[in-house]
Tab-separated table of C-alpha atoms in Angstrom:
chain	number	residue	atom	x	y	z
A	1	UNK	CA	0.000	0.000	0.000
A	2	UNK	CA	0.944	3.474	-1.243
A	3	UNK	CA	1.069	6.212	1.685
A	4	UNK	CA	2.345	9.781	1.135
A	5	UNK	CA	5.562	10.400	3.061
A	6	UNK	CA	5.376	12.543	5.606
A	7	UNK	CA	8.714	14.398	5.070
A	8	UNK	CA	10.774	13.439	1.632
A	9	UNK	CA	13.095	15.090	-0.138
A	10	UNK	CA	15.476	17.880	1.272
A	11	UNK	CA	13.072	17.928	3.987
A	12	UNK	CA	14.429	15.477	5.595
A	13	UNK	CA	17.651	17.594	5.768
A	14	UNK	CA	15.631	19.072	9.008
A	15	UNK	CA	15.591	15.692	10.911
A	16	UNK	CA	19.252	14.022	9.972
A	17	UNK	CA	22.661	15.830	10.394
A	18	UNK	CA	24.143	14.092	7.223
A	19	UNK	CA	24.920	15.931	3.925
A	20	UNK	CA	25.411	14.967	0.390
A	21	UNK	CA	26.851	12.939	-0.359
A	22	UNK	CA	26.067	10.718	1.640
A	23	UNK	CA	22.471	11.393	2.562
A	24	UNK	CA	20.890	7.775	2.426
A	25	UNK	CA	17.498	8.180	3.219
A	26	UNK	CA	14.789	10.460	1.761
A	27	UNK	CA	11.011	9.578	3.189
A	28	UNK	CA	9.456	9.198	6.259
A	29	UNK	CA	6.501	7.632	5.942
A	30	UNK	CA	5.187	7.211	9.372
A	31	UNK	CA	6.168	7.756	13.006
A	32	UNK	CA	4.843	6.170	16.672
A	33	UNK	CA	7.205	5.905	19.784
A	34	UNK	CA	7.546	2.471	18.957
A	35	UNK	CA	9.392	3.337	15.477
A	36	UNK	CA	8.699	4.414	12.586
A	37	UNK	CA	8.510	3.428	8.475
A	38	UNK	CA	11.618	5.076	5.962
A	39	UNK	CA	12.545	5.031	2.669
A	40	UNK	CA	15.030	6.074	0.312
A	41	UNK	CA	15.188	5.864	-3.950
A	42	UNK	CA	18.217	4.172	-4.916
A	43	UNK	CA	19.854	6.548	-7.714
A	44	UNK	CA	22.426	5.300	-9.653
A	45	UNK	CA	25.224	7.805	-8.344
A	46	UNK	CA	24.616	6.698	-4.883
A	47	UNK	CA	28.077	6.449	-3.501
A	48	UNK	CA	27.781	3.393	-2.159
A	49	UNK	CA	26.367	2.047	-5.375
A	50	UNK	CA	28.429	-0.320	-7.417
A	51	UNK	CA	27.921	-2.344	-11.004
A	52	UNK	CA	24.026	-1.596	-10.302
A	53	UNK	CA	23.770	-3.105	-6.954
A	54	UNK	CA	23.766	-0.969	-3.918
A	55	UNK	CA	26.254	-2.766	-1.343
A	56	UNK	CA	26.275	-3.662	1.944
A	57	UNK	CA	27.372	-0.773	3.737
A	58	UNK	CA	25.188	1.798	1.992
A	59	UNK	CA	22.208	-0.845	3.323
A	60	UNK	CA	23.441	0.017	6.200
A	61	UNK	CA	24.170	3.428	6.658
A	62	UNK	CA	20.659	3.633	5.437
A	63	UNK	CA	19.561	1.749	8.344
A	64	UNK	CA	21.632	4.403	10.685
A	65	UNK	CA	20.367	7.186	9.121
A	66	UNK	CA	16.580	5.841	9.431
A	67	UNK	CA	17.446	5.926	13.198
A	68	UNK	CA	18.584	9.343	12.967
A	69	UNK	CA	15.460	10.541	11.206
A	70	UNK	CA	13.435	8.604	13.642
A	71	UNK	CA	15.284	10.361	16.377
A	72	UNK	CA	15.567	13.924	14.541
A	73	UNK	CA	11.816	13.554	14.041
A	74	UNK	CA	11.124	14.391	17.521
A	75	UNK	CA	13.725	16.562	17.979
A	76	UNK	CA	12.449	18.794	15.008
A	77	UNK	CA	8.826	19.138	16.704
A	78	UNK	CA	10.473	20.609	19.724
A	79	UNK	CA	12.141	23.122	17.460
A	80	UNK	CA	16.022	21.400	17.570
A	81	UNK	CA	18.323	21.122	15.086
A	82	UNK	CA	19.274	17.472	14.604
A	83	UNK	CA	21.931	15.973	16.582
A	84	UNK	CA	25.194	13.951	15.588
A	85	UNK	CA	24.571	10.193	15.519
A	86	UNK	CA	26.869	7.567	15.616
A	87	UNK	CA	26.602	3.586	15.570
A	88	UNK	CA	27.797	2.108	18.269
A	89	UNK	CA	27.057	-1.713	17.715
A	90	UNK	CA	25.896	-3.932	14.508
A	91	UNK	CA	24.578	-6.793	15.328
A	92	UNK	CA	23.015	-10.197	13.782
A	93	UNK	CA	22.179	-8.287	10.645
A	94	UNK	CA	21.878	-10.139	7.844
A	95	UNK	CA	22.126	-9.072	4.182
A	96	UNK	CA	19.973	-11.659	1.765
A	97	UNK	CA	20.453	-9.681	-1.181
A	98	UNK	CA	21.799	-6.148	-2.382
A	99	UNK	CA	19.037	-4.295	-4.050
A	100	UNK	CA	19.243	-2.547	-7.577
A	101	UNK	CA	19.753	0.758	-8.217
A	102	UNK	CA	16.392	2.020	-8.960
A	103	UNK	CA	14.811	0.538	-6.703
A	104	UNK	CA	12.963	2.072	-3.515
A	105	UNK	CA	14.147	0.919	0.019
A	106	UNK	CA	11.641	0.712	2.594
A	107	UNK	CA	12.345	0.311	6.153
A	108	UNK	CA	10.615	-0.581	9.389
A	109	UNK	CA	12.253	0.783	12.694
A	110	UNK	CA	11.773	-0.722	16.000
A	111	UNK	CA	12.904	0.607	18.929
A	112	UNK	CA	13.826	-2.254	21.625
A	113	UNK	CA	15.365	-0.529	24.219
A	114	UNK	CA	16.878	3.215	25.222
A	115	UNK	CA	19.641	4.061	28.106
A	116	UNK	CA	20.490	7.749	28.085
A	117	UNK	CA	21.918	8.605	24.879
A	118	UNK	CA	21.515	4.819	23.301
A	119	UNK	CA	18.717	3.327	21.553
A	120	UNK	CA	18.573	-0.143	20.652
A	121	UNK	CA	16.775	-0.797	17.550
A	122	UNK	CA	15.848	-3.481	15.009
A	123	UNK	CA	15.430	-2.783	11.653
A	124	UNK	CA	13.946	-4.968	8.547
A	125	UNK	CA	14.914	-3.562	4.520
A	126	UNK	CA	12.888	-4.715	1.934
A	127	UNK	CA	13.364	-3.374	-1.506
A	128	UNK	CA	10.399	-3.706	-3.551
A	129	UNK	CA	8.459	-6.301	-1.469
A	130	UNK	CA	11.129	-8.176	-0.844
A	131	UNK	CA	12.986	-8.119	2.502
A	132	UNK	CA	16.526	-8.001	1.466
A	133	UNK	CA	18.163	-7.279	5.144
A	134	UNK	CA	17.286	-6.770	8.914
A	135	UNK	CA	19.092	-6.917	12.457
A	136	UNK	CA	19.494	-4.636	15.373
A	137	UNK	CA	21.529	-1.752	15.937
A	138	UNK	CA	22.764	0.586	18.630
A	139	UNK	CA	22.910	4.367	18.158
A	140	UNK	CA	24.436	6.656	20.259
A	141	UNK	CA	23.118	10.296	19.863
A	142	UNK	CA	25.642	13.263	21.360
A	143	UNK	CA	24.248	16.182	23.108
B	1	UNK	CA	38.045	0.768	-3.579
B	2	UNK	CA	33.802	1.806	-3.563
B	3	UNK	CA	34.369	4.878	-1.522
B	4	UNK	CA	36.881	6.587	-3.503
B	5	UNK	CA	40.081	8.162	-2.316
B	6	UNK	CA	38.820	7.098	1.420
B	7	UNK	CA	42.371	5.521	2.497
B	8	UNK	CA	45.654	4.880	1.130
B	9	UNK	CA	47.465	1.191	1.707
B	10	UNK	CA	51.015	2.233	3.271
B	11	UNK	CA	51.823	-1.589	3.965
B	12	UNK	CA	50.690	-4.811	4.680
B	13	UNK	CA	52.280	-7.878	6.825
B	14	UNK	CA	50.555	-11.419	5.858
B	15	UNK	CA	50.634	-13.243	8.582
B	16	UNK	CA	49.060	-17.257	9.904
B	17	UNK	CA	45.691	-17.498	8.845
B	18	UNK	CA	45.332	-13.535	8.231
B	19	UNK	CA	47.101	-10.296	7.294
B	20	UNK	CA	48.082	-6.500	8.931
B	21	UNK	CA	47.231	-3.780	6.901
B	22	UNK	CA	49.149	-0.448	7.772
B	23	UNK	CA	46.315	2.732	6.687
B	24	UNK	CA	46.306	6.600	6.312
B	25	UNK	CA	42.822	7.712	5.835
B	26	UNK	CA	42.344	10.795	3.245
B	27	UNK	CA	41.585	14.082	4.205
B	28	UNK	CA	40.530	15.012	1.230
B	29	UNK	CA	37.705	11.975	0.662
B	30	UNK	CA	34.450	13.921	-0.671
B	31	UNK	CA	32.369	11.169	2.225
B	32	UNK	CA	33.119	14.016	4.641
B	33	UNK	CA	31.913	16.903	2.906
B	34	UNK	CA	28.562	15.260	3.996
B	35	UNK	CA	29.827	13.419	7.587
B	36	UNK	CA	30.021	16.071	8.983
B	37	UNK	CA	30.186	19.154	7.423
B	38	UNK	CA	32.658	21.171	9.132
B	39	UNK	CA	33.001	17.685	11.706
B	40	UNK	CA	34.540	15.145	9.291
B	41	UNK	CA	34.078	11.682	11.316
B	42	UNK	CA	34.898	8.314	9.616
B	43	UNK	CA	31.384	7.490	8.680
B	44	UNK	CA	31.444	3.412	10.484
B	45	UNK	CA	29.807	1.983	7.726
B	46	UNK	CA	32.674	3.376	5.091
B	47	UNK	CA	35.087	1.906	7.746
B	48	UNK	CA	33.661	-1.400	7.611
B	49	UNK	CA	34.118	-1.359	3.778
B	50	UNK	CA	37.717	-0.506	4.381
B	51	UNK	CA	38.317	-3.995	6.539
B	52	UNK	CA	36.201	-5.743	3.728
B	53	UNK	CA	38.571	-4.399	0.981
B	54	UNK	CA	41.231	-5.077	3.015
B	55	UNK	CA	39.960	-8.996	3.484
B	56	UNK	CA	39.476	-9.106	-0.195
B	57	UNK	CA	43.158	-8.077	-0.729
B	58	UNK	CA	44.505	-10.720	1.664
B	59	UNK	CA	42.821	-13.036	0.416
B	60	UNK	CA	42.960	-12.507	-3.532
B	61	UNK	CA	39.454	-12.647	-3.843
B	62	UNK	CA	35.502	-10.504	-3.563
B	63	UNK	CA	33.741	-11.332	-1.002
B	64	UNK	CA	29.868	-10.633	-0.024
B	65	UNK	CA	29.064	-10.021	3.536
B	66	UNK	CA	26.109	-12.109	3.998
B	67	UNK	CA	26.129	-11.601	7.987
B	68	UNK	CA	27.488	-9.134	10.421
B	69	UNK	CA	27.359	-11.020	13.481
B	70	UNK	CA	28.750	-8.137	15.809
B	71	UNK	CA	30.305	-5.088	14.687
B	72	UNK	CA	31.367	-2.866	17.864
B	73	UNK	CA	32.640	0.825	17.134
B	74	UNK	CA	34.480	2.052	20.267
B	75	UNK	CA	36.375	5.122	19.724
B	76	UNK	CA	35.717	7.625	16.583
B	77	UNK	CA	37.700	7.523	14.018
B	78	UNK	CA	38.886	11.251	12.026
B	79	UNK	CA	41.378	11.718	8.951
B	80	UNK	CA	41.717	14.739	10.543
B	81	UNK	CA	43.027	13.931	14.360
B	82	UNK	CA	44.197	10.460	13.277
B	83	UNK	CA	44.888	9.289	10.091
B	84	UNK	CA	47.289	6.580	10.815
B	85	UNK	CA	45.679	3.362	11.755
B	86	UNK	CA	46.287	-0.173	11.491
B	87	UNK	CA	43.674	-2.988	9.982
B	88	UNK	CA	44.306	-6.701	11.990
B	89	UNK	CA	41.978	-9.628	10.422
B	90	UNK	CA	41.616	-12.963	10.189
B	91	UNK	CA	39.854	-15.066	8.083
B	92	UNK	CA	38.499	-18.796	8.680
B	93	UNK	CA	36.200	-21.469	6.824
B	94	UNK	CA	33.133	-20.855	9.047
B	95	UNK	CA	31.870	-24.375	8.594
B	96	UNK	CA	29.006	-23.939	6.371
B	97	UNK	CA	29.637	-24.530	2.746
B	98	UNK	CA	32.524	-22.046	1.705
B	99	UNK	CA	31.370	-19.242	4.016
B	100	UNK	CA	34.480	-17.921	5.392
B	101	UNK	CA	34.550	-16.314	9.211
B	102	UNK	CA	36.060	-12.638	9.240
B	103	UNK	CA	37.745	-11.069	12.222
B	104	UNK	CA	39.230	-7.867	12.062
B	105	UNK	CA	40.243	-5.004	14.367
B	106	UNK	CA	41.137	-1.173	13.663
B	107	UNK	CA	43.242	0.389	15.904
B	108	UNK	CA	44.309	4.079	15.960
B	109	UNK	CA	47.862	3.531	17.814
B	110	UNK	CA	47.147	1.422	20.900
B	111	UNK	CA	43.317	2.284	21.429
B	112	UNK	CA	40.777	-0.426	19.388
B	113	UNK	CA	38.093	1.719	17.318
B	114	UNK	CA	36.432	-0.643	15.261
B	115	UNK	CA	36.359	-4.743	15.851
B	116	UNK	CA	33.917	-6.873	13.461
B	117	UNK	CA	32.976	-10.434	13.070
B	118	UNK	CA	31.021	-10.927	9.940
B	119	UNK	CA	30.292	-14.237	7.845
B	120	UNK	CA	32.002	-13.710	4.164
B	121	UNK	CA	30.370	-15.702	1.231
């Protein structure tokens, strides 16, 4: 099913501290405390794109940045800018298959756990409707 | 290297069952204009690549990284406050049917930044 993002675009420049180029998602489609749904439109000058295929770490980073647009989100409704994000921990996350440049990623965010400035989360990619990837990660936001 | 101009290869020691890979990350790599701007900070995902190329070098072939079972990042890593820092990985048949077991460390003089387990296919 179809929804309208709810920001896309440059917009999302308000919620995630990354810049070109390496800005690797572009839609937020929804939002709870629980998590939230992302997306981003694999173009073929991607930088982590290569011979058509976007690799593993840009499937990754997208994942990260997700979590910062999750996090940003809330940030931006209380009027802050967003904060630097880092991953602290990768774990069990599995990569079935790279997905195509051209293709859309969509992701669903969990959130599992928080402590201070860490959030657990676990994340599933599917490109198309195919779930290409998925494990759990730990973000560290600094204040 | 899919991140271009992100490190340079000063050296590299082979040694039982893995290899040492001696690293000065670039300044000048366009990743940063974006991670941070003004704040470059070795984006951990483009770091990861780096001990995947690396892996692929030692071992004279590509490799797809069908697992990360545990990927810690401990300290930041900067071109600009400390470019020189070493790669240490293993690699190992993981059992399963030519899956191969990476290990790998990255170490900014004596303090670990990165360490990674991953299953290679």
């Amino acid at each position: 099913m179809q929804t309208a993002p709810i920001v896309e675009g440059e917009g999302i420049f308000r919620l995630i501290p990354q810049r070109p180029p390496i800005v690797m998602v572009d839609a937020l489609f929804s939002v709870s405390e629980s998590g939230a749904e992302t997306g981003l439109f694999i173009s073929s000058d991607n930088i982590f794109v290569s011979g058509g295929c976007l690799m593993e770490p840009g499937i990754i980073e997208h994942v990260a940045q997700s979590a910062a647009a999750f996090a940003g989100y809330s940030q931006y409704l209380s009027g802050e800018e967003p904060k630097l994000g880092y991953i602290a921990e990768i774990k069990k996350f599995s990569i079935g298959k790279l997905p195509l440049a051209g293709q859309h990623l969509r992701t669903r965010l969990e959130v599992l756990g928080q402590a201070g400035n860490m959030s657990l989360l676990s994340a599933v990619v599917s490109a198309g409707e195919e779930e290409i990837a998925g494990g759990q990660m730990k973000i560290f936001i600094k204040e | 290297m899919l991140v271009e101009n992100y490190y340079n290869i000063d050296g590299v020691t082979a040694r039982e069952g893995g290899a040492v890979f001696s690293i000065s990350l670039r300044p000048d790599c366009t990743v940063y204009e974006g991670h941070f701007p003004g704040s470059p900070v070795c984006p951990g995902v483009c770091s990861m690549q780096m001990v995947r190329e690396c892996a692929e070098k030692a071992a004279g072939r590509e490799f797809r990284i069908k697992e990360i079972k545990q990927c810690r990042y401990v300290s930041l890593m900067s071109p600009k406050t400390h470019p020189q820092v070493t790669v240490d990985l293993s690699l190992e048949p993981s059992g399963e049917d030519g899956l191969v077991l990476l290990k790998a460390s990255v170490m900014k003089g004596e303090e670990l930044c990165l360490s990674l387990k991953a299953v290679l296919e």
